C-alpha positions in Angstrom: -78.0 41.9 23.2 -76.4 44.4 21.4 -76.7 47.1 23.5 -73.8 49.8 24.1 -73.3 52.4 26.3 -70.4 54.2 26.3 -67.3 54.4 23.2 -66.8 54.1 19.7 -67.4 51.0 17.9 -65.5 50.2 14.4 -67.2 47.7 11.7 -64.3 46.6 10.1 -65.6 43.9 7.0 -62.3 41.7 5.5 -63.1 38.5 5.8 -59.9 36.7 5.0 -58.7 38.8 8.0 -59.4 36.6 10.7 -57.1 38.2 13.3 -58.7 41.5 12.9 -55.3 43.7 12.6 -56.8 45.1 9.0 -54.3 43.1 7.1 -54.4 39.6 5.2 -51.2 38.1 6.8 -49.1 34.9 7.6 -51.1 34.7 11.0 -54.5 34.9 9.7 -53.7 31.4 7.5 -52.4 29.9 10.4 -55.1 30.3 12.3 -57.0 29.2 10.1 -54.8 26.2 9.7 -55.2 25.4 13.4 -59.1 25.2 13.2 -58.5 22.6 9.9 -61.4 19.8 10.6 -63.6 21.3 12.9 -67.2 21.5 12.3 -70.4 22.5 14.5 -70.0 20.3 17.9 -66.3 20.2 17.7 -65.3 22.0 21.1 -62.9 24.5 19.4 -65.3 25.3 16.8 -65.8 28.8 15.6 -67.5 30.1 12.7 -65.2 33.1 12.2 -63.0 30.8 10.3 -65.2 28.8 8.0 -64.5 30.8 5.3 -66.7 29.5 2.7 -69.4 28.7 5.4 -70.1 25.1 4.9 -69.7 24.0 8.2 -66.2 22.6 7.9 -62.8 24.3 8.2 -61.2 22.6 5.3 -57.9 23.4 3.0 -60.5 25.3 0.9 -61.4 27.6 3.6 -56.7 27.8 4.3 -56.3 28.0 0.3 -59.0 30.8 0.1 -57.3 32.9 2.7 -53.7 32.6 1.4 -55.0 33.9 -1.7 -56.1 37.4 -0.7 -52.5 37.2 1.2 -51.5 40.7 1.4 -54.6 42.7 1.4 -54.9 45.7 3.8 -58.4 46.8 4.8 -59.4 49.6 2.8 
């Protein structure tokens, strides 16, 4: 619902950081890796790593991350 009380809330936009720790690493392609085939209905789906949002976590959506390998948030 979108509703907070209390705190600070950071927007933090790299989308090849899947992780979240502000940096394009190692970890975020493997955990991209480990979603490889799912799709909508697949019980460990999650959209976070569909990279190129077309339903599928393919080796496009692994390739496109270890590209920006490297990249800090700034």
């Amino acid at each position: 619902d979108n509703y907070f009380v209390d705190g600070t809330v950071e927007i933090v936009f790299l989308p090849y950081d899947v992780t979240g720790d502000g940096y394009v690493g190692i970890d975020d392609i493997v955990a991209v890796a480990e979603q490889f085939g799912t799709s909508p209905g697949h019980p460990y789906w999650n959209s976070i790593f569909d990279i190129n949002n077309d339903d599928y976590v393919g080796i496009d959506d692994i390739i496109t991350v270890a590209e920006h390998f490297g990249q800090p948030y700034t």
